[in-house]
Amino acid sequence: MTDFKQLAKTTTDFSKIYSSEIILIAVSDSSIAEVSKQIKSTNSLIVHTSGSTPLDILNLHKRCGVFYPLQTFSKNKQLIYREIPFCIEALLQEDVLVLTQLAEKINAQTFTINSTERASLHLAAVFSNNFCNHILTEAKMLCEDNNVSFDLLKPLMTETISKAFLLGPENSQTGPAKRGDLSTLEKQKNSLSSRQLELYNTLTHSILKFYER
């Protein structure tokens, strides 16, 4: 693992932050405002990396911006940055260019998106990533409980994602809820735990209502 202390000077003292063109605040959303307050007057561009936090949380600084990578990060998973959209925003137009140039250093693509748009995109990401991942967790547990391989679902999931972006997810929905197959729905409910049943009922009801329109 790379020892970043060998690559750049570091400090845990806010009064000794080294001179830099850009200072990235990469902390939890609830900590951004407090960290921002600790950074004293500087000509550096102060930037946070949050999807759901507005730009104006950094309004103590005359130069501020957002550098939000629309991707999940894991310690043991290497990312291909050219495939990750970076959503950028800045108080000053000239700083949009600075953030664009920063993204170019890692071969990443940028999209200039304001705080309202970025919050909506982040919420969509919660549905498409966090919620889907939780549903996959439940699917994995169902497989394990019944001694079947979770890997058997991989081709189905790959095709599902491919069709969603090719045809639109609303046009590629399948399954008993989409067909209104109440007999199969009732049969499947009897095989679920109470936690899984609650999730199953919520999603089934949503699908039924969506395709009744």
XYZ file of N, CA and C in Angstrom:
639
model
N 0.853 -1.199 0.000
C 0.000 0.000 0.000
C 0.887 1.248 0.000
N 0.484 2.255 -0.756
C 1.282 3.474 -0.870
C 1.323 4.232 0.450
N 2.511 4.661 0.846
C 2.665 5.496 2.030
C 2.646 6.954 1.569
N 1.469 7.588 1.700
C 1.307 8.938 1.165
C 2.147 9.970 1.905
N 2.603 9.636 3.108
C 3.458 10.573 3.842
C 4.796 10.759 3.136
N 5.170 9.791 2.302
C 6.410 9.910 1.552
C 6.215 10.760 0.284
N 4.956 10.992 -0.114
C 4.672 11.712 -1.350
C 4.429 13.198 -1.123
N 3.970 13.559 0.060
C 3.647 14.965 0.320
C 3.739 15.252 1.809
N 3.952 16.512 2.142
C 3.971 16.912 3.544
C 2.572 16.768 4.137
N 2.514 16.364 5.383
C 1.213 16.210 6.044
C 1.250 16.897 7.404
N 0.070 17.235 7.897
C -0.060 17.816 9.227
C -1.460 17.570 9.753
N -1.586 17.488 11.060
C -2.910 17.383 11.691
C -3.271 18.698 12.385
N -2.441 19.705 12.185
C -2.645 21.024 12.786
C -3.180 21.976 11.723
N -4.416 22.439 11.890
C -5.034 23.318 10.893
C -4.272 24.635 10.723
N -3.560 25.054 11.746
C -2.813 26.318 11.647
C -1.539 26.156 10.822
N -1.203 24.913 10.473
C 0.027 24.650 9.726
C -0.248 24.005 8.373
N -1.431 24.281 7.817
C -1.747 23.732 6.494
C -0.784 24.311 5.472
N -0.191 23.436 4.675
C 0.812 23.865 3.702
C 0.157 24.594 2.531
N 0.906 25.511 1.953
C 0.403 26.277 0.818
C 0.062 25.339 -0.339
N -1.144 25.524 -0.886
C -1.599 24.653 -1.965
C -2.634 25.397 -2.788
N -2.669 25.116 -4.083
C -3.669 25.779 -4.924
C -5.070 25.308 -4.573
N -5.204 24.021 -4.225
C -6.499 23.442 -3.891
C -6.406 22.699 -2.564
N -7.378 22.890 -1.695
C -7.489 22.116 -0.463
C -8.794 21.325 -0.539
N -8.681 20.004 -0.557
C -9.852 19.126 -0.633
C -10.302 18.732 0.773
N -11.561 18.964 1.060
C -12.149 18.514 2.325
C -12.873 17.190 2.046
N -12.222 16.083 2.392
C -12.786 14.760 2.125
C -13.128 14.103 3.452
N -14.259 14.527 4.024
C -14.728 14.021 5.320
C -16.222 13.713 5.203
N -16.820 13.211 6.268
C -18.258 12.959 6.259
C -19.012 14.261 6.046
N -20.203 14.169 5.455
C -20.988 15.373 5.149
C -21.215 16.232 6.390
N -21.460 15.594 7.527
C -21.769 16.339 8.752
C -20.560 17.085 9.313
N -19.364 16.757 8.827
C -18.141 17.388 9.340
C -17.598 18.491 8.440
N -18.189 18.655 7.252
C -17.639 19.615 6.281
C -17.612 21.038 6.838
N -18.719 21.482 7.417
C -18.803 22.863 7.908
C -17.769 23.122 8.994
N -17.607 22.171 9.907
C -16.658 22.353 11.005
C -15.218 22.389 10.492
N -14.889 21.504 9.562
C -13.535 21.507 8.991
C -13.298 22.804 8.226
N -14.312 23.256 7.496
C -14.193 24.506 6.744
C -13.862 25.671 7.669
N -14.492 25.701 8.843
C -14.247 26.785 9.800
C -12.811 26.777 10.322
N -12.214 25.591 10.371
C -10.860 25.467 10.915
C -9.790 25.946 9.941
N -10.160 26.074 8.657
C -9.198 26.522 7.651
C -9.202 28.049 7.630
N -8.104 28.632 8.052
C -8.031 30.088 8.162
C -7.966 30.730 6.783
N -8.067 32.048 6.761
C -8.072 32.811 5.509
C -6.912 32.398 4.611
N -7.240 32.049 3.400
C -6.238 31.566 2.462
C -6.685 31.882 1.046
N -5.743 31.932 0.125
C -6.088 32.150 -1.269
C -6.294 30.822 -1.998
N -6.181 29.714 -1.268
C -6.390 28.398 -1.869
C -7.865 28.212 -2.232
N -8.100 27.356 -3.207
C -9.464 26.966 -3.566
C -9.893 25.854 -2.612
N -10.912 26.131 -1.782
C -11.386 25.166 -0.787
C -12.527 24.364 -1.407
N -12.392 23.050 -1.426
C -13.325 22.205 -2.172
C -13.791 21.036 -1.312
N -15.093 20.748 -1.314
C -15.561 19.511 -0.679
C -15.928 18.488 -1.761
N -16.104 17.253 -1.348
C -16.306 16.151 -2.306
C -17.670 15.480 -2.129
N -18.609 16.177 -1.515
C -19.912 15.582 -1.199
C -20.918 15.749 -2.334
N -21.754 14.735 -2.517
C -22.806 14.819 -3.524
C -24.029 15.560 -3.037
N -24.342 15.445 -1.748
C -25.601 16.000 -1.242
C -25.447 17.337 -0.528
N -24.224 17.810 -0.360
C -23.990 19.050 0.384
C -23.819 20.231 -0.576
N -24.549 21.327 -0.359
C -24.464 22.471 -1.281
C -23.122 23.183 -1.200
N -22.820 23.916 -2.255
C -21.585 24.683 -2.324
C -21.500 25.723 -1.216
N -22.630 26.340 -0.871
C -22.587 27.473 0.053
C -22.202 27.101 1.483
N -22.020 25.815 1.772
C -21.533 25.442 3.098
C -20.092 25.924 3.286
N -19.440 26.252 2.161
C -18.059 26.739 2.197
C -17.995 28.253 2.020
N -19.089 28.957 2.279
C -19.156 30.389 1.956
C -18.268 31.273 2.833
N -17.563 30.681 3.795
C -16.591 31.460 4.568
C -15.362 31.786 3.727
N -15.218 31.084 2.618
C -14.017 31.233 1.792
C -14.335 31.956 0.490
N -13.429 32.817 0.070
C -13.669 33.598 -1.149
C -13.538 32.747 -2.405
N -12.807 31.647 -2.298
C -12.711 30.679 -3.406
C -13.165 29.320 -2.878
N -14.239 28.798 -3.433
C -14.737 27.507 -2.958
C -15.370 26.743 -4.116
N -15.459 25.429 -3.955
C -16.008 24.612 -5.021
C -16.368 23.213 -4.558
N -16.808 22.416 -5.513
C -17.188 21.024 -5.262
C -16.505 20.149 -6.311
N -15.962 19.018 -5.855
C -15.283 18.062 -6.726
C -15.821 16.685 -6.333
N -16.970 16.320 -6.924
C -17.719 15.130 -6.481
C -17.590 13.993 -7.476
N -16.873 12.931 -7.117
C -16.780 11.768 -8.001
C -18.011 10.874 -7.812
N -18.720 10.601 -8.892
C -19.935 9.794 -8.805
C -19.546 8.314 -8.875
N -18.989 7.840 -7.774
C -18.547 6.457 -7.701
C -18.308 6.088 -6.237
N -18.394 4.791 -5.935
C -18.040 4.319 -4.603
C -16.549 3.985 -4.574
N -15.938 4.171 -3.414
C -14.515 3.908 -3.256
C -14.305 2.835 -2.191
N -13.491 1.861 -2.511
C -13.149 0.789 -1.570
C -11.626 0.655 -1.525
N -11.103 0.349 -0.347
C -9.652 0.298 -0.166
C -8.982 -0.711 -1.093
N -9.601 -1.842 -1.294
C -8.952 -2.923 -2.031
C -9.427 -3.056 -3.474
N -10.112 -2.022 -3.985
C -10.620 -2.061 -5.357
C -10.051 -0.869 -6.124
N -9.215 -1.152 -7.119
C -8.619 -0.080 -7.918
C -9.643 0.436 -8.929
N -9.711 1.758 -9.064
C -10.685 2.384 -9.947
C -10.036 2.854 -11.243
N -10.850 2.887 -12.306
C -10.412 3.442 -13.585
C -11.026 4.838 -13.673
N -10.237 5.860 -13.390
C -10.772 7.206 -13.226
C -11.369 7.781 -14.503
N -10.891 7.340 -15.651
C -11.448 7.874 -16.897
C -12.903 7.436 -17.094
N -13.354 6.452 -16.324
C -14.730 5.975 -16.422
C -15.643 6.583 -15.358
N -15.082 7.444 -14.522
C -15.851 8.034 -13.421
C -16.210 9.483 -13.742
N -17.496 9.838 -13.748
C -17.865 11.253 -13.939
C -17.596 12.057 -12.668
N -16.910 13.167 -12.810
C -16.672 14.076 -11.689
C -17.566 15.300 -11.870
N -18.433 15.525 -10.899
C -19.353 16.673 -10.940
C -18.666 17.841 -10.243
N -18.520 18.947 -10.949
C -17.791 20.080 -10.391
C -18.676 21.325 -10.349
N -18.336 22.184 -9.411
C -19.024 23.461 -9.238
C -18.059 24.393 -8.516
N -18.114 25.669 -8.813
C -17.249 26.629 -8.128
C -17.942 27.976 -8.044
N -17.612 28.716 -7.007
C -18.174 30.048 -6.828
C -17.715 30.985 -7.939
N -16.446 30.871 -8.307
C -15.868 31.702 -9.358
C -15.695 30.887 -10.636
N -16.047 31.478 -11.751
C -15.980 30.751 -13.016
C -14.574 30.279 -13.328
N -13.565 31.069 -12.971
C -12.192 30.670 -13.272
C -11.771 29.420 -12.486
N -12.433 29.183 -11.349
C -12.112 28.002 -10.553
C -12.754 26.733 -11.114
N -13.782 26.883 -11.943
C -14.324 25.729 -12.664
C -13.228 25.146 -13.556
N -12.461 26.032 -14.173
C -11.353 25.597 -15.023
C -10.271 24.908 -14.196
N -10.002 25.420 -13.008
C -8.999 24.810 -12.129
C -9.405 23.374 -11.780
N -10.689 23.174 -11.456
C -11.175 21.835 -11.109
C -11.182 20.918 -12.329
N -11.482 21.486 -13.478
C -11.433 20.699 -14.715
C -10.017 20.210 -14.969
N -9.061 21.086 -14.770
C -7.656 20.721 -14.976
C -7.202 19.676 -13.961
N -7.724 19.771 -12.731
C -7.405 18.761 -11.713
C -7.901 17.388 -12.162
N -9.124 17.327 -12.671
C -9.684 16.060 -13.147
C -8.885 15.512 -14.324
N -8.414 16.405 -15.169
C -7.622 15.975 -16.332
C -6.325 15.295 -15.912
N -5.818 15.654 -14.738
C -4.578 15.047 -14.242
C -4.747 13.544 -14.008
N -5.982 13.115 -13.740
C -6.241 11.686 -13.528
C -7.085 11.113 -14.673
N -7.118 11.841 -15.776
C -7.843 11.401 -16.979
C -9.338 11.214 -16.739
N -9.898 12.012 -15.847
C -11.321 11.910 -15.539
C -12.127 12.940 -16.324
N -13.387 12.612 -16.558
C -14.299 13.500 -17.280
C -15.085 14.337 -16.282
N -15.287 15.619 -16.585
C -16.012 16.498 -15.667
C -17.341 16.944 -16.256
N -18.288 17.235 -15.330
C -19.600 17.753 -15.691
C -19.911 18.889 -14.732
N -20.151 20.076 -15.272
C -20.461 21.232 -14.430
C -21.928 21.155 -14.022
N -22.165 20.912 -12.726
C -23.508 20.673 -12.203
C -23.684 21.492 -10.932
N -24.812 22.195 -10.810
C -25.021 23.030 -9.624
C -25.473 22.192 -8.428
N -25.585 22.834 -7.280
C -25.862 22.116 -6.037
C -27.201 21.387 -6.054
N -28.231 22.007 -6.625
C -29.552 21.380 -6.679
C -29.521 20.145 -7.574
N -28.888 20.285 -8.734
C -28.781 19.158 -9.667
C -27.956 18.027 -9.056
N -26.887 18.404 -8.373
C -26.009 17.393 -7.780
C -26.718 16.632 -6.657
N -27.531 17.322 -5.874
C -28.281 16.660 -4.802
C -29.273 15.649 -5.381
N -29.904 16.014 -6.498
C -30.836 15.090 -7.159
C -30.096 13.878 -7.716
N -28.922 14.134 -8.284
C -28.107 13.046 -8.823
C -27.643 12.117 -7.709
N -27.269 12.694 -6.579
C -26.848 11.888 -5.431
C -27.996 11.019 -4.926
N -29.199 11.583 -4.884
C -30.364 10.808 -4.456
C -30.642 9.665 -5.426
N -30.510 9.940 -6.720
C -30.671 8.885 -7.722
C -29.610 7.808 -7.536
N -28.415 8.219 -7.138
C -27.339 7.260 -6.882
C -27.658 6.388 -5.669
N -28.315 6.958 -4.671
C -28.724 6.170 -3.505
C -29.683 5.057 -3.932
N -30.648 5.397 -4.787
C -31.578 4.387 -5.293
C -30.851 3.337 -6.122
N -30.010 3.789 -7.057
C -29.409 2.873 -8.023
C -28.242 2.084 -7.458
N -27.575 2.627 -6.449
C -26.416 1.935 -5.882
C -26.710 1.355 -4.500
N -26.998 2.213 -3.533
C -27.171 1.746 -2.163
C -28.356 0.795 -2.000
N -29.509 1.197 -2.563
C -30.686 0.346 -2.429
C -30.535 -0.952 -3.208
N -30.011 -0.846 -4.437
C -29.808 -2.061 -5.247
C -28.825 -3.004 -4.575
N -27.762 -2.443 -3.976
C -26.781 -3.293 -3.302
C -27.406 -4.014 -2.117
N -28.284 -3.318 -1.387
C -28.967 -3.969 -0.263
C -29.867 -5.102 -0.763
N -30.554 -4.859 -1.870
C -31.411 -5.891 -2.447
C -30.567 -7.094 -2.888
N -29.385 -6.831 -3.447
C -28.481 -7.920 -3.823
C -27.995 -8.685 -2.591
N -27.831 -7.980 -1.480
C -27.470 -8.648 -0.231
C -28.555 -9.631 0.180
N -29.814 -9.200 0.062
C -30.932 -10.096 0.390
C -30.978 -11.270 -0.585
N -30.690 -11.007 -1.865
C -30.675 -12.080 -2.864
C -29.584 -13.091 -2.538
N -28.420 -12.600 -2.129
C -27.312 -13.480 -1.756
C -27.689 -14.351 -0.561
N -28.371 -13.765 0.411
C -28.787 -14.520 1.591
C -29.802 -15.599 1.234
N -30.724 -15.266 0.309
C -31.698 -16.263 -0.147
C -30.981 -17.442 -0.815
N -29.967 -17.127 -1.612
C -29.206 -18.190 -2.277
C -28.476 -19.053 -1.253
N -27.804 -18.402 -0.315
C -27.035 -19.140 0.681
C -27.941 -20.000 1.569
N -29.100 -19.466 1.928
C -30.034 -20.216 2.771
C -30.573 -21.461 2.081
N -30.541 -21.437 0.747
C -31.099 -22.558 -0.012
C -30.038 -23.318 -0.822
N -28.755 -23.084 -0.467
C -27.634 -23.837 -1.037
C -27.538 -23.741 -2.564
N -27.775 -22.545 -3.088
C -27.549 -22.306 -4.515
C -26.529 -21.183 -4.655
N -25.816 -21.167 -5.769
C -24.726 -20.219 -5.952
C -25.237 -18.830 -6.330
N -24.800 -17.841 -5.580
C -25.115 -16.444 -5.891
C -24.546 -16.046 -7.251
N -23.429 -16.666 -7.653
C -22.787 -16.349 -8.935
C -23.699 -16.635 -10.133
N -24.686 -17.510 -9.960
C -25.604 -17.817 -11.052
C -26.431 -16.598 -11.461
N -26.520 -15.615 -10.576
C -27.296 -14.404 -10.870
C -26.507 -13.366 -11.664
N -25.202 -13.559 -11.781
C -24.363 -12.538 -12.423
C -24.773 -12.247 -13.869
N -24.990 -13.262 -14.733
C -25.414 -12.945 -16.109
C -26.744 -12.191 -16.158
N -27.661 -12.538 -15.251
C -28.958 -11.852 -15.194
C -28.780 -10.393 -14.804
N -27.946 -10.137 -13.794
C -27.723 -8.761 -13.357
C -27.007 -7.945 -14.421
N -26.051 -8.556 -15.108
C -25.337 -7.870 -16.188
C -26.306 -7.470 -17.299
N -27.194 -8.377 -17.656
C -28.184 -8.096 -18.701
C -29.185 -7.037 -18.238
N -29.552 -7.072 -16.964
C -30.495 -6.091 -16.411
C -29.942 -4.673 -16.527
N -28.683 -4.490 -16.124
C -28.051 -3.175 -16.199
C -27.892 -2.743 -17.655
N -27.479 -3.670 -18.510
C -27.291 -3.355 -19.928
C -28.596 -2.875 -20.558
N -29.685 -3.588 -20.301
C -30.989 -3.210 -20.871
C -31.500 -1.895 -20.293
N -31.226 -1.669 -19.021
C -31.707 -0.439 -18.379
C -31.174 0.794 -19.097
N -29.902 0.744 -19.512
C -29.308 1.899 -20.183
C -29.530 1.878 -21.689
N -29.820 0.719 -22.229
C -30.090 0.624 -23.665
C -31.538 0.977 -23.983
N -32.462 0.426 -23.207
C -33.893 0.581 -23.492
C -34.604 1.530 -22.528
N -33.968 1.795 -21.394
C -34.639 2.521 -20.318
C -35.165 1.502 -19.316
N -34.919 1.686 -18.021
C -35.353 0.694 -17.032
C -36.856 0.482 -17.014
N -37.616 1.550 -17.293
C -39.082 1.418 -17.282
C -39.576 0.550 -18.428
N -38.757 0.406 -19.478
C -39.158 -0.398 -20.635
C -38.622 -1.832 -20.583
N -37.767 -2.118 -19.623
C -37.178 -3.455 -19.556
C -37.556 -4.204 -18.279
N -38.516 -3.667 -17.534
C -38.981 -4.336 -16.312
C -39.658 -5.659 -16.655
N -39.319 -6.701 -15.908
C -39.970 -8.005 -16.059
C -40.384 -8.501 -14.678
N -40.931 -9.709 -14.608
C -41.240 -10.328 -13.320
C -42.722 -10.403 -13.036
N -43.091 -11.143 -11.979
C -44.506 -11.367 -11.668
C -45.289 -10.099 -11.331
N -44.640 -9.117 -10.673
C -45.353 -7.875 -10.348
C -45.677 -7.101 -11.620
N -44.730 -7.051 -12.553
C -44.965 -6.365 -13.829
C -46.107 -7.044 -14.593
N -46.162 -8.392 -14.546
C -47.200 -9.134 -15.257
C -48.524 -9.163 -14.507
N -48.497 -8.750 -13.238
C -49.705 -8.847 -12.424
C -50.025 -10.289 -12.071
N -48.995 -11.126 -11.932
C -49.150 -12.550 -11.635
C -49.319 -12.724 -10.123
N -50.540 -12.554 -9.645
C -50.808 -12.557 -8.198
C -50.553 -13.919 -7.566
N -50.790 -14.990 -8.313
C -50.570 -16.344 -7.793
C -49.098 -16.555 -7.446
N -48.198 -16.158 -8.335
C -46.761 -16.299 -8.080
C -46.319 -15.388 -6.948
N -46.869 -14.187 -6.899
C -46.526 -13.257 -5.834
C -46.847 -13.848 -4.467
N -48.027 -14.426 -4.327
C -48.434 -15.008 -3.050
C -47.556 -16.199 -2.685
N -47.200 -17.004 -3.666
C -46.347 -18.166 -3.424
C -44.979 -17.735 -2.916
N -44.423 -16.696 -3.530
C -43.096 -16.242 -3.141
C -43.091 -15.623 -1.740
N -44.162 -14.958 -1.397
C -44.243 -14.330 -0.071
C -44.102 -15.349 1.051
N -44.579 -16.547 0.816
C -44.542 -17.589 1.849
C -43.140 -18.120 2.109
N -42.190 -17.755 1.253
C -40.819 -18.255 1.393
C -39.886 -17.249 2.046
N -40.419 -16.102 2.455
C -39.576 -15.013 2.935
C -39.630 -14.825 4.442
N -38.529 -14.299 4.981
C -38.519 -13.895 6.391
C -39.340 -12.620 6.523
N -39.634 -12.225 7.742
C -40.463 -11.023 7.949
C -39.771 -9.780 7.395
N -38.454 -9.685 7.537
C -37.722 -8.531 7.012
C -37.769 -8.511 5.492
N -37.528 -9.669 4.883
C -37.561 -9.760 3.426
C -38.957 -9.525 2.887
N -39.964 -9.991 3.619
C -41.356 -9.825 3.188
C -41.741 -8.347 3.153
N -41.283 -7.594 4.131
C -41.584 -6.153 4.159
C -41.007 -5.471 2.925
N -39.765 -5.801 2.589
C -39.117 -5.226 1.411
C -39.812 -5.689 0.137
N -40.141 -6.973 0.074
C -40.810 -7.559 -1.097
C -42.157 -6.874 -1.334
N -42.933 -6.692 -0.279
C -44.263 -6.069 -0.411
C -44.158 -4.621 -0.870
N -43.186 -3.891 -0.324
C -43.014 -2.480 -0.698
C -42.669 -2.339 -2.172
N -41.712 -3.141 -2.632
C -41.284 -3.052 -4.028
C -42.349 -3.581 -4.975
N -43.011 -4.658 -4.587
C -44.074 -5.223 -5.425
C -45.210 -4.217 -5.601
N -45.603 -3.582 -4.503
C -46.675 -2.587 -4.565
C -46.282 -1.428 -5.475
N -45.018 -0.996 -5.371
C -44.548 0.115 -6.203
C -44.572 -0.256 -7.685
N -44.140 -1.469 -8.018
C -44.145 -1.920 -9.421
C -45.567 -2.029 -9.949
N -46.461 -2.613 -9.153
C -47.861 -2.758 -9.577
C -48.472 -1.392 -9.873
N -48.260 -0.439 -8.985
C -48.835 0.895 -9.156
C -48.238 1.606 -10.361
N -46.922 1.456 -10.576
C -46.250 2.111 -11.685
C -46.819 1.663 -13.034
N -47.052 0.353 -13.180
C -47.486 -0.168 -14.475
C -48.996 -0.231 -14.616
N -49.732 0.260 -13.601
C -51.176 0.444 -13.739
C -51.487 1.714 -14.506
N -50.492 2.609 -14.602
C -50.730 3.928 -15.212
C -50.992 3.813 -16.724
